[in-house]
CSV table of C-alpha atoms in Angstrom, one decimal:
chain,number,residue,atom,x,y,z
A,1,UNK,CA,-1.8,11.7,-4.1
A,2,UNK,CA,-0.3,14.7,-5.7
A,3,UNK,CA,3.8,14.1,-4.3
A,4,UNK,CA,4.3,18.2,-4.5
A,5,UNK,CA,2.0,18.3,-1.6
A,6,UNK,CA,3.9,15.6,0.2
A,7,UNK,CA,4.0,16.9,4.2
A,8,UNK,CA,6.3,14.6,5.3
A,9,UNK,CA,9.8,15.5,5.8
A,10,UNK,CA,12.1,12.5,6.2
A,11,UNK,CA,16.0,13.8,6.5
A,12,UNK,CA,18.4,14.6,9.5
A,13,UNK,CA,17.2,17.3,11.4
A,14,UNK,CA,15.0,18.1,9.0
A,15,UNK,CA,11.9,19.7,11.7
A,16,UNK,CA,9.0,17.4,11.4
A,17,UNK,CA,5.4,18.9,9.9
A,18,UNK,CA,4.3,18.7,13.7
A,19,UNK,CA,6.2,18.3,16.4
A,20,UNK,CA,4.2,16.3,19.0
A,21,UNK,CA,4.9,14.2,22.0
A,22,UNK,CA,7.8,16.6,23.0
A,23,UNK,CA,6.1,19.3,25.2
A,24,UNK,CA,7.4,18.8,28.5
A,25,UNK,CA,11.5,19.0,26.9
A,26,UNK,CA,10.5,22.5,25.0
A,27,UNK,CA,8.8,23.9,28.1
A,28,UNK,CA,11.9,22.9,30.6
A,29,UNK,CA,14.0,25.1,28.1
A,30,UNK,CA,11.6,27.5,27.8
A,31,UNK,CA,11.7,27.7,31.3
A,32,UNK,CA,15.7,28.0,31.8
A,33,UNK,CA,15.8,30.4,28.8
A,34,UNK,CA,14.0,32.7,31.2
A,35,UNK,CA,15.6,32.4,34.0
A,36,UNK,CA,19.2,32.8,32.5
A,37,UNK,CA,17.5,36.1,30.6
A,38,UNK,CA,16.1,37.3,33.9
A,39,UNK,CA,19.6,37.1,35.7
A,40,UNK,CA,18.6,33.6,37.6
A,41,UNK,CA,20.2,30.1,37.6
A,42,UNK,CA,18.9,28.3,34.7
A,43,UNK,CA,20.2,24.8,34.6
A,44,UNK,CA,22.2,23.5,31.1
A,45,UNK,CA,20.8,20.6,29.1
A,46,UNK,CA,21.8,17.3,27.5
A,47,UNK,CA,19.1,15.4,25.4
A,48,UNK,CA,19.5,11.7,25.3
A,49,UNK,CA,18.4,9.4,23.0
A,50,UNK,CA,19.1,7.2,19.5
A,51,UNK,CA,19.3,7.9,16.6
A,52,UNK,CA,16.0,9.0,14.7
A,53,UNK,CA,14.3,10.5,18.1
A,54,UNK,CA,14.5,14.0,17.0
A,55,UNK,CA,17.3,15.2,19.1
A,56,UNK,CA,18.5,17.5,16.0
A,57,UNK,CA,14.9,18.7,15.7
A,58,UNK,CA,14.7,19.6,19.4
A,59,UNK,CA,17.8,21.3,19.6
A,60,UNK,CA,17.0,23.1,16.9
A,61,UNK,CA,13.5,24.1,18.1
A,62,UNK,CA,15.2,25.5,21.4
A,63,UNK,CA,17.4,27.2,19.3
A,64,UNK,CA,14.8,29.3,18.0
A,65,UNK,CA,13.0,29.6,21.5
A,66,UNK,CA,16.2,30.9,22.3
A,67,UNK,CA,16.6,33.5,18.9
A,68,UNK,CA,13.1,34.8,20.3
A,69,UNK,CA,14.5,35.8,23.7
A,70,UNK,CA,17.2,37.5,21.5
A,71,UNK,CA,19.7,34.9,22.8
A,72,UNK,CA,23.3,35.1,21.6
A,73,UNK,CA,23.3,31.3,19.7
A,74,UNK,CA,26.6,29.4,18.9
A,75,UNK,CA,25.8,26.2,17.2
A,76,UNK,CA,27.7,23.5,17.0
A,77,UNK,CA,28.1,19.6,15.8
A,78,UNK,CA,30.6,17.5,17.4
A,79,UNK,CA,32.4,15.4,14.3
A,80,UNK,CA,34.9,12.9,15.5
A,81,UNK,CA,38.6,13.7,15.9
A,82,UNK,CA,37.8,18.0,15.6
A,83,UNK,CA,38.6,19.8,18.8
A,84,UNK,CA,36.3,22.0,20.9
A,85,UNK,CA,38.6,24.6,20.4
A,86,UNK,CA,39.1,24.7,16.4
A,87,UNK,CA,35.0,24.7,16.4
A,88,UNK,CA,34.9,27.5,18.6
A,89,UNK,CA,36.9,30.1,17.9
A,90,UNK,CA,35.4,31.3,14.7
A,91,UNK,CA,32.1,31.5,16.1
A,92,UNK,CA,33.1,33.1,19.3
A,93,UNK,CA,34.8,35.7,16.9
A,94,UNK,CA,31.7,36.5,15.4
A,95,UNK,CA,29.9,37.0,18.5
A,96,UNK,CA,32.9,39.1,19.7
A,97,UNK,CA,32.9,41.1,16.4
A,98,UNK,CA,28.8,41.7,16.5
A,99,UNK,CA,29.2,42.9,20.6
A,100,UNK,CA,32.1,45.5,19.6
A,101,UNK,CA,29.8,47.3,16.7
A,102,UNK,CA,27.7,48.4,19.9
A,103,UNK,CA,28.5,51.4,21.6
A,104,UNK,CA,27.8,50.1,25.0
A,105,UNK,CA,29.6,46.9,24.5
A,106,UNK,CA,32.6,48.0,22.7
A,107,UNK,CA,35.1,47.9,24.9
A,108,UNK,CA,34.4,44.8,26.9
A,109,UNK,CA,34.3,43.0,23.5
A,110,UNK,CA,37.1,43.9,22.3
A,111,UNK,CA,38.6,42.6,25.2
A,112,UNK,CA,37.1,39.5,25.0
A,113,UNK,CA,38.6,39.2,21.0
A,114,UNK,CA,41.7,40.2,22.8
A,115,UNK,CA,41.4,37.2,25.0
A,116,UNK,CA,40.2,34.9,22.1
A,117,UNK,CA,43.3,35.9,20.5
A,118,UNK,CA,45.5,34.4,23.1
A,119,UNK,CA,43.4,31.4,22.9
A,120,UNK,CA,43.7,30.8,19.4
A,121,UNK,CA,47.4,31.4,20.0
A,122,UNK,CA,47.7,28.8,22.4
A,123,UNK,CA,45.8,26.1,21.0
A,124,UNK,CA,47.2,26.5,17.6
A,125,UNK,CA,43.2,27.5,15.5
A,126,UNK,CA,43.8,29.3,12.7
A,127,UNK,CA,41.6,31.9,11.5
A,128,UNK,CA,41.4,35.4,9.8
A,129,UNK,CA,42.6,38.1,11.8
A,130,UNK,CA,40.4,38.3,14.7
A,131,UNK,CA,40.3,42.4,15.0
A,132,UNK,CA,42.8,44.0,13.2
A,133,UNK,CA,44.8,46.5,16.3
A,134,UNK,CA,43.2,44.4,19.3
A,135,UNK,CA,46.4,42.7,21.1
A,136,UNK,CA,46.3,39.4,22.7
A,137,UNK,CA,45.5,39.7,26.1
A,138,UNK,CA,48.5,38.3,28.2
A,139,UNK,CA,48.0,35.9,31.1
A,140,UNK,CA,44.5,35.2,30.2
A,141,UNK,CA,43.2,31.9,28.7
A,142,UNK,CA,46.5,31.2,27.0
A,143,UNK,CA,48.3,28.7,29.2
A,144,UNK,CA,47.7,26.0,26.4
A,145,UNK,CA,45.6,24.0,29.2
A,146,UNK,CA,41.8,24.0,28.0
A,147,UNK,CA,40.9,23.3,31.4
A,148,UNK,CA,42.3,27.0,32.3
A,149,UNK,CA,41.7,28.8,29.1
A,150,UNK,CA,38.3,27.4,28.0
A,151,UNK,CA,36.4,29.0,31.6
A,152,UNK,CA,38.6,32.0,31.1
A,153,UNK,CA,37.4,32.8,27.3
A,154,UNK,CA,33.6,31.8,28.2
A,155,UNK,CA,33.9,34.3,31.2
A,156,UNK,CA,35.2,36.9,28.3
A,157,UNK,CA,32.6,36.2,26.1
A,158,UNK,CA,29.3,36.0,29.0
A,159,UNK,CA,30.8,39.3,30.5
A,160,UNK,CA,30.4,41.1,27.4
A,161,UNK,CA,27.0,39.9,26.3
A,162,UNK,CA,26.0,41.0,30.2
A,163,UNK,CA,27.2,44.8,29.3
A,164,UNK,CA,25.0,44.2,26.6
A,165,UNK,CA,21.7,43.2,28.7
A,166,UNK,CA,21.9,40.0,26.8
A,167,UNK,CA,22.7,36.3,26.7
A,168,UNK,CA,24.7,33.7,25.3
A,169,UNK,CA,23.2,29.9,24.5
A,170,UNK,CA,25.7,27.3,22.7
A,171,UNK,CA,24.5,24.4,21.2
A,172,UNK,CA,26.3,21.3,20.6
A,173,UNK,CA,25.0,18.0,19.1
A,174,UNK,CA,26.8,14.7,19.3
A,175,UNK,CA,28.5,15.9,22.5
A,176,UNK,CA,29.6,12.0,22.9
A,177,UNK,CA,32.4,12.8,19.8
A,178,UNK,CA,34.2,15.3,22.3
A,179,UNK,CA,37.1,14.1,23.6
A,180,UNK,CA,37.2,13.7,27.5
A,181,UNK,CA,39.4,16.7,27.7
A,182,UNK,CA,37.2,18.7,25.3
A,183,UNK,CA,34.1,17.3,27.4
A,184,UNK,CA,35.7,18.2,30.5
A,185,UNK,CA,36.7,21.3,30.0
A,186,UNK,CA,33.4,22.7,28.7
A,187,UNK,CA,31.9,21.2,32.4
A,188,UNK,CA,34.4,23.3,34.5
A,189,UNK,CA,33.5,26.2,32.2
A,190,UNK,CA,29.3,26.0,32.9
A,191,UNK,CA,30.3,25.5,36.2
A,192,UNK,CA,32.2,28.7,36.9
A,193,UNK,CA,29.8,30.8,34.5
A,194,UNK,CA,26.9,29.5,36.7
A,195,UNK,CA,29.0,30.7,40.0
A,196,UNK,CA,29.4,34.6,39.1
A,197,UNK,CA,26.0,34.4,37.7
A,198,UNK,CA,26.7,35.1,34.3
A,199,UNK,CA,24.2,34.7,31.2
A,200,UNK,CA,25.6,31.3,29.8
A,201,UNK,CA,23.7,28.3,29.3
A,202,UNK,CA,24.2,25.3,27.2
A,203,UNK,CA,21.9,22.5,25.5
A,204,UNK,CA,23.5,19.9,24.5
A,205,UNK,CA,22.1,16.2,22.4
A,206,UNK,CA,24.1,12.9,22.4
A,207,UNK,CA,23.5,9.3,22.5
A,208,UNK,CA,23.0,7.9,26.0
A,209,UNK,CA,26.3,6.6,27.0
A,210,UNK,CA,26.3,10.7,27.2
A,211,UNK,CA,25.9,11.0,30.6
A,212,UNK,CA,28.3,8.5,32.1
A,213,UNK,CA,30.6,10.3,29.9
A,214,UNK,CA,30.0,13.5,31.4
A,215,UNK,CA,30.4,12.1,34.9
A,216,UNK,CA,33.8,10.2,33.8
A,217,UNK,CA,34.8,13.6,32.6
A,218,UNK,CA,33.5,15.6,36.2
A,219,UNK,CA,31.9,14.0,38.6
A,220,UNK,CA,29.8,17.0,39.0
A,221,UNK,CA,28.2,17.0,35.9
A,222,UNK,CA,25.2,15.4,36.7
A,223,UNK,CA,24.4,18.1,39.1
A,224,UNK,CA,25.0,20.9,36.5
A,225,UNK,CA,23.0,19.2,33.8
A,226,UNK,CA,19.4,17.8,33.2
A,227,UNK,CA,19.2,14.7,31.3
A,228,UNK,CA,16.0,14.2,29.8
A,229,UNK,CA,15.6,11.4,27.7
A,230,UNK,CA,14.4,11.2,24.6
A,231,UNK,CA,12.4,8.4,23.7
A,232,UNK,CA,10.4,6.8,20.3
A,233,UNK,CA,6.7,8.6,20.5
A,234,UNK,CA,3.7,6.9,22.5
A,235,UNK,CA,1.2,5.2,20.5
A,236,UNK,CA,-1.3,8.1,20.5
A,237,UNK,CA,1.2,10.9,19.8
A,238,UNK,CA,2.5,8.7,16.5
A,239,UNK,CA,-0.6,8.8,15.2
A,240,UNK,CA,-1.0,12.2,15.5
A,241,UNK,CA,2.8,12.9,14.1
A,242,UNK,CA,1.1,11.0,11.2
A,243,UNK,CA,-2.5,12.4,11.2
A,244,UNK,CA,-2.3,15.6,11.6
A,245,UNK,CA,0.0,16.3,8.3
A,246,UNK,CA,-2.3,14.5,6.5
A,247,UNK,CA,-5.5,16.5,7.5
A,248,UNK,CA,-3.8,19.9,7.2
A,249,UNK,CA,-3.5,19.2,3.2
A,250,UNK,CA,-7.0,18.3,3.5
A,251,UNK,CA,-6.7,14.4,2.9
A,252,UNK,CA,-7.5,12.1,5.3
A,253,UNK,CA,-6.5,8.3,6.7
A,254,UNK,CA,-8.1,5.1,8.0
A,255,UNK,CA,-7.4,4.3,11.4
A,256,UNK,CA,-6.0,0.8,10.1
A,257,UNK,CA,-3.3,2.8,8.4
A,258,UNK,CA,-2.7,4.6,11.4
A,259,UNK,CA,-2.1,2.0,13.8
A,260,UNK,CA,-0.1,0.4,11.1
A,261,UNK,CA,2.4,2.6,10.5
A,262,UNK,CA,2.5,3.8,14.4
A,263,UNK,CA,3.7,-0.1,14.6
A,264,UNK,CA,6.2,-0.8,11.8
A,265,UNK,CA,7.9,2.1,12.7
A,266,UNK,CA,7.7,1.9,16.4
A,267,UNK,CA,7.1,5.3,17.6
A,268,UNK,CA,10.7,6.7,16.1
A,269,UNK,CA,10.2,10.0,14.1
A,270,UNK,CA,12.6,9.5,11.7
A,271,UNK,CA,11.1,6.1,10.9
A,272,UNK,CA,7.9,8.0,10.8
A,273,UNK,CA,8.7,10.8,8.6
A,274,UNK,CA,10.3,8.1,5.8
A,275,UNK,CA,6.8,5.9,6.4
A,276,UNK,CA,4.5,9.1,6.3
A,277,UNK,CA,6.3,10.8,3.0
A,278,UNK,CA,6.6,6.6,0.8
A,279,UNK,CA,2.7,6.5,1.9
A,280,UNK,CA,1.6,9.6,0.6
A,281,UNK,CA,3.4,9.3,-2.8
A,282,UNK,CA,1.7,5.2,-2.6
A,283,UNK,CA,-1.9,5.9,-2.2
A,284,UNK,CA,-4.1,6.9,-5.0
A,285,UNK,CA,-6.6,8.8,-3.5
A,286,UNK,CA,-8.1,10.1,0.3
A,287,UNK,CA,-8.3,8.4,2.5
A,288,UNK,CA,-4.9,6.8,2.7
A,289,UNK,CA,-5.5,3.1,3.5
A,290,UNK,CA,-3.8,-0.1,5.1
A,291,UNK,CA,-2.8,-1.0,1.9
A,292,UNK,CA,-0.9,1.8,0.5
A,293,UNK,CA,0.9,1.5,4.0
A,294,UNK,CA,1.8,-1.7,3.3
A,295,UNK,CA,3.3,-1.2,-0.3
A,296,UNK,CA,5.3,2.0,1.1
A,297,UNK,CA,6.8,-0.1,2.8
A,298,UNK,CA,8.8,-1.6,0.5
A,299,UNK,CA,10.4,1.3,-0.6
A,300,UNK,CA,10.4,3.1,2.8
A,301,UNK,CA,12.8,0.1,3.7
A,302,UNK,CA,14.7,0.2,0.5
A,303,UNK,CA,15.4,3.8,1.3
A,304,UNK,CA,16.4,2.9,5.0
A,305,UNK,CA,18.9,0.0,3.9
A,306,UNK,CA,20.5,2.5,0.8
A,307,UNK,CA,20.6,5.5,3.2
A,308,UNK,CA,20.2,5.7,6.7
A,309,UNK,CA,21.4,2.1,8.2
A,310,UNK,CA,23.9,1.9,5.1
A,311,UNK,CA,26.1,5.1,5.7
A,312,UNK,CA,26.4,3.8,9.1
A,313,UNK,CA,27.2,0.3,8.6
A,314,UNK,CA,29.8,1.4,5.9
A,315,UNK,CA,32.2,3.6,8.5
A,316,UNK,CA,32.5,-0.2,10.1
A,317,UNK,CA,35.5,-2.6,9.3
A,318,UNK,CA,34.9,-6.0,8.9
A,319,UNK,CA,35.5,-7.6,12.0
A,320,UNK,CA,33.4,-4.5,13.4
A,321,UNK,CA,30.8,-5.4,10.8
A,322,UNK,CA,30.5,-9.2,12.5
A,323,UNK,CA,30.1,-8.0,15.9
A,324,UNK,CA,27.3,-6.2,15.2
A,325,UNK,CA,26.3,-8.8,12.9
A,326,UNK,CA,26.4,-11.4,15.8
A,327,UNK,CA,24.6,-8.8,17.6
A,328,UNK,CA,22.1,-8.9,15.4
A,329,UNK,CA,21.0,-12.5,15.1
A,330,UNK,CA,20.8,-12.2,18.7
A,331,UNK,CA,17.8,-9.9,18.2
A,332,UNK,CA,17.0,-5.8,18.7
A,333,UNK,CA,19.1,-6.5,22.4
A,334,UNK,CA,20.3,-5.6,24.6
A,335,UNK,CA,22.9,-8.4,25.0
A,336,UNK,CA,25.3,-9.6,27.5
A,337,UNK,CA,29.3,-9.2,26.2
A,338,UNK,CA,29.6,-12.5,26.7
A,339,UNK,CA,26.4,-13.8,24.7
A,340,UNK,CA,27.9,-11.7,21.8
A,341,UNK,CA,31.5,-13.5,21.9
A,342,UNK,CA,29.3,-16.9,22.1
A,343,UNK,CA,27.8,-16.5,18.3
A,344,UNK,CA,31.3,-15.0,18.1
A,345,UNK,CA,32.8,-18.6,18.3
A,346,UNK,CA,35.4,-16.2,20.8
A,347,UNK,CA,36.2,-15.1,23.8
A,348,UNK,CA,35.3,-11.7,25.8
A,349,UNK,CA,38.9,-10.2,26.2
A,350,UNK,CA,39.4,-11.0,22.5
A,351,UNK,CA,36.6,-9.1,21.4
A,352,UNK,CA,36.6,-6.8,23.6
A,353,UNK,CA,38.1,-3.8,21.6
A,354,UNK,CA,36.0,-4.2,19.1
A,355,UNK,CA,33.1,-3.0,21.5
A,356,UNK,CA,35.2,-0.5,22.4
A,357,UNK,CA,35.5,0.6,18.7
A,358,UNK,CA,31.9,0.4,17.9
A,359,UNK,CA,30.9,2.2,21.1
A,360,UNK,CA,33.4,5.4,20.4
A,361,UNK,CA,31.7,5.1,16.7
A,362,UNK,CA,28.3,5.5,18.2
A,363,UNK,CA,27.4,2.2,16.8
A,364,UNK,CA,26.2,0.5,20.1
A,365,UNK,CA,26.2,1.6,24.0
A,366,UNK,CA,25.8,0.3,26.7
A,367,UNK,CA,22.4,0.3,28.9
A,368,UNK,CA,24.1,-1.3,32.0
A,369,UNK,CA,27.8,-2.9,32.8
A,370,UNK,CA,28.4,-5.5,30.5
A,371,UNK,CA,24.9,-4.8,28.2
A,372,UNK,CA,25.6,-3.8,24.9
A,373,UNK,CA,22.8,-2.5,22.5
A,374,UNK,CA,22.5,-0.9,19.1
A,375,UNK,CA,22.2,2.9,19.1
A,376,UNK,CA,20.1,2.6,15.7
A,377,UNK,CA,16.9,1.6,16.3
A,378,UNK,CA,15.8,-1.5,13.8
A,379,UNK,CA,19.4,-2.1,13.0
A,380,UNK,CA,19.3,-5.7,14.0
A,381,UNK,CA,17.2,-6.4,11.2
A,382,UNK,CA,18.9,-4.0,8.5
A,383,UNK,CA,22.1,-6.6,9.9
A,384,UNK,CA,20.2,-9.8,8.9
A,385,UNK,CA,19.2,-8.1,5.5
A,386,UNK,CA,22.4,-6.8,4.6
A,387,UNK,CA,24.1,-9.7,5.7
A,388,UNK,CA,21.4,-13.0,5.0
A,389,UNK,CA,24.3,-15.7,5.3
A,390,UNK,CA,26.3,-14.7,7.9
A,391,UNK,CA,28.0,-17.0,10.3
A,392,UNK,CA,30.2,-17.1,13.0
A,393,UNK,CA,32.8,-19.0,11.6
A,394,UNK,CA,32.9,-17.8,8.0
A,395,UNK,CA,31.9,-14.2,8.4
A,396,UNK,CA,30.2,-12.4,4.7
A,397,UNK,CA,30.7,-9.0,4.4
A,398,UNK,CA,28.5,-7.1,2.0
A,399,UNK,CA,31.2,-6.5,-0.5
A,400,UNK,CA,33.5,-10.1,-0.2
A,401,UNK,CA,30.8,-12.4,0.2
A,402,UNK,CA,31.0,-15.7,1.5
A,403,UNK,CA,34.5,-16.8,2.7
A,404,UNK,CA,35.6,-20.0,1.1
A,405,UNK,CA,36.3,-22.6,3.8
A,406,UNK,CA,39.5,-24.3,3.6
């Protein structure tokens, strides 16, 4: 099959040839889009999930539901160890900047850059100069305590685009990297806008241990927020993320294919997008058949291991690297703590931090007290690829090897 016709689109956040499965999440924000346009309580959003659901993709997509309602959109990724406030600032300027070009917004935007001076100013975020003659307002959102500033500055900013007949959605992916101040402080800012009405609504995508990190951060949260999940694709909608590609470049494939690569890749998009794009390239001819399936997927897990589990594994140390290891020859999990430090050869409170290390990496989470599971789907076997000899009590690291007994 010609590979310049390839449909499939494997890559982070890369949107998928067709979206399917995800109707009932796009029409809830759809639905609260409205409502926060029309002047009406629309309730903020957190997506769910593991990696290779689509989160990305979905946030994304609402995005652009939100570009059509002639939304104001700030966008955002959460890295680890940035603050809320250095992300912020520049794109709140521009915002601030676009509002004060219009006569009828003007003035309460340059207010609002007035007040994102003082915000700047106080938590130290360096950027050009905001509005060349605008002053810093005094009083206002400058205290140096994000939990006062942060509502102040969002007030600022959802006044403005109010003047303006308009509205503001932010955007913010791996909300679990934000630090519990950063996370909390963003909570008590939704939850004031949403008080004085004001057009401000978030949609947020994290791994699951999101939500309990919301409620450690405000108890509150879950009643601001929904939380729905985002899952791997049913059987039937999997085959049609995989069909419907195919047909559309006029080729077709057997059902045997379809059911195959609806299993090996378990419903996850991602998986199915890297399945999907090495079966294309594989198969000679229409229609794409069980075996081309099966010699993609060869390289669609060679591609897996050198990209998408690697880059993950490598941010690991090596003691890291054998708890998730020991994880692994457990099977896909979850597992008990205590299981874990079993194949360990150890002892709970001895390895202990390192699930706390792995869980603030968004390596693994944690279903229910004391579970633990991998937040990569498949990585368990990637784990007992990568690392064939492994054991307990001489650990092999991809790069050492084997450790000589003594």
């Amino acid at each position: 099959m010609d590979p310049t016709q390839n449909p499939f689109s494997p890559g982070a956040g890369t949107p998928p040839p067709a979206l399917v499965g995800r109707s009932d999440i796009m029409t809830a924000a759809t639905i609260a889009l409205g409502r926060v346009k029309a002047g009406r309580h629309g309730r903020s959003q957190m997506l769910l999930g593991l990696r290779g659901v689509g989160k990305t993709v979905l946030l994304n997509g609402i995005a652009e539901l939100a570009a059509i309602q002639d939304f104001h959109a700030i966008s955002l990724e959460a890295p680890e160890n940035r603050s809320l406030a250095e992300m912020l600032v520049p794109k709140l300027r521009s915002l601030l900047l676009k509002l004060s070009r219009v006569e009828k917004t003007k003035d309460v935007a340059k207010r609002g850059l007035g007040v994102l001076r003082a915000f700047a100013s106080a938590f130290k975020v360096t950027v050009a100069d905001i509005e060349l003659g605008v002053a810093a307002e005094s009083g206002v959102a400058d205290s140096g305590n994000l939990e006062n500033d942060l509502p102040e500055l969002l007030l600022a900013v959802a006044e403005a685009a109010k003047v303006g007949e308009s509205a503001v959605a932010l955007f913010v992916d791996e909300v679990q990297y934000l630090s519990e101040e950063d996370l909390g402080a963003l909570i008590v800012s939704l939850h004031q806008l949403g008080q004085k009405g004001l057009p401000f609504i978030m949609f947020g995508a994290g791994l699951p241990q999101l939500a309990g990190l919301a409620g450690d951060a405000k108890s509150y949260a879950e009643r601001l927020f929904d939380y729905p999940g985002v899952g791997p694709l049913p059987d039937q909608a999997a085959r049609e993320a995989i069909k419907t590609p195919v047909v559309n470049e006029k080729a077709d494939i057997s059902d045997e294919a379809l059911a195959l690569i609806a299993s090996k890749t378990q419903g996850y998009p991602y998986f199915i997008q890297e399945w999907g794009a090495h079966t294309w390239n594989e198969a000679q001819r229409s229609p794409i058949v069980a075996a081309d399936v099966e010699r993609a997927t060869v390289k669609a897990l060679q591609h897996l291991d050198n990209g998408f589990f690697r880059v993950r594994m490598d941010r690991l140390t090596p003691r890291e690297k054998d708890y998730v290891r020991a994880m692994a020859e457990l099977g896909p999990g979850p597992h008990r703590s205590g299981e874990i430090a079993v194949t360990l050869k150890s002892d709970v409170n001895t390895v202990a931090p390192l699930r706390d290390r792995l869980i603030k990496k968004g390596m693994i989470y944690s279903p229910q007290h004391g579970d633990n599971a991998f937040t990569v789907p498949m990585f368990d076997e990637f784990m007992r690829r990568s690392m064939p000899n492994w054991t307990p009590d001489s650990p092999v690291t991809p790069s050492r090897g084997r450790k000589k007994k003594k």
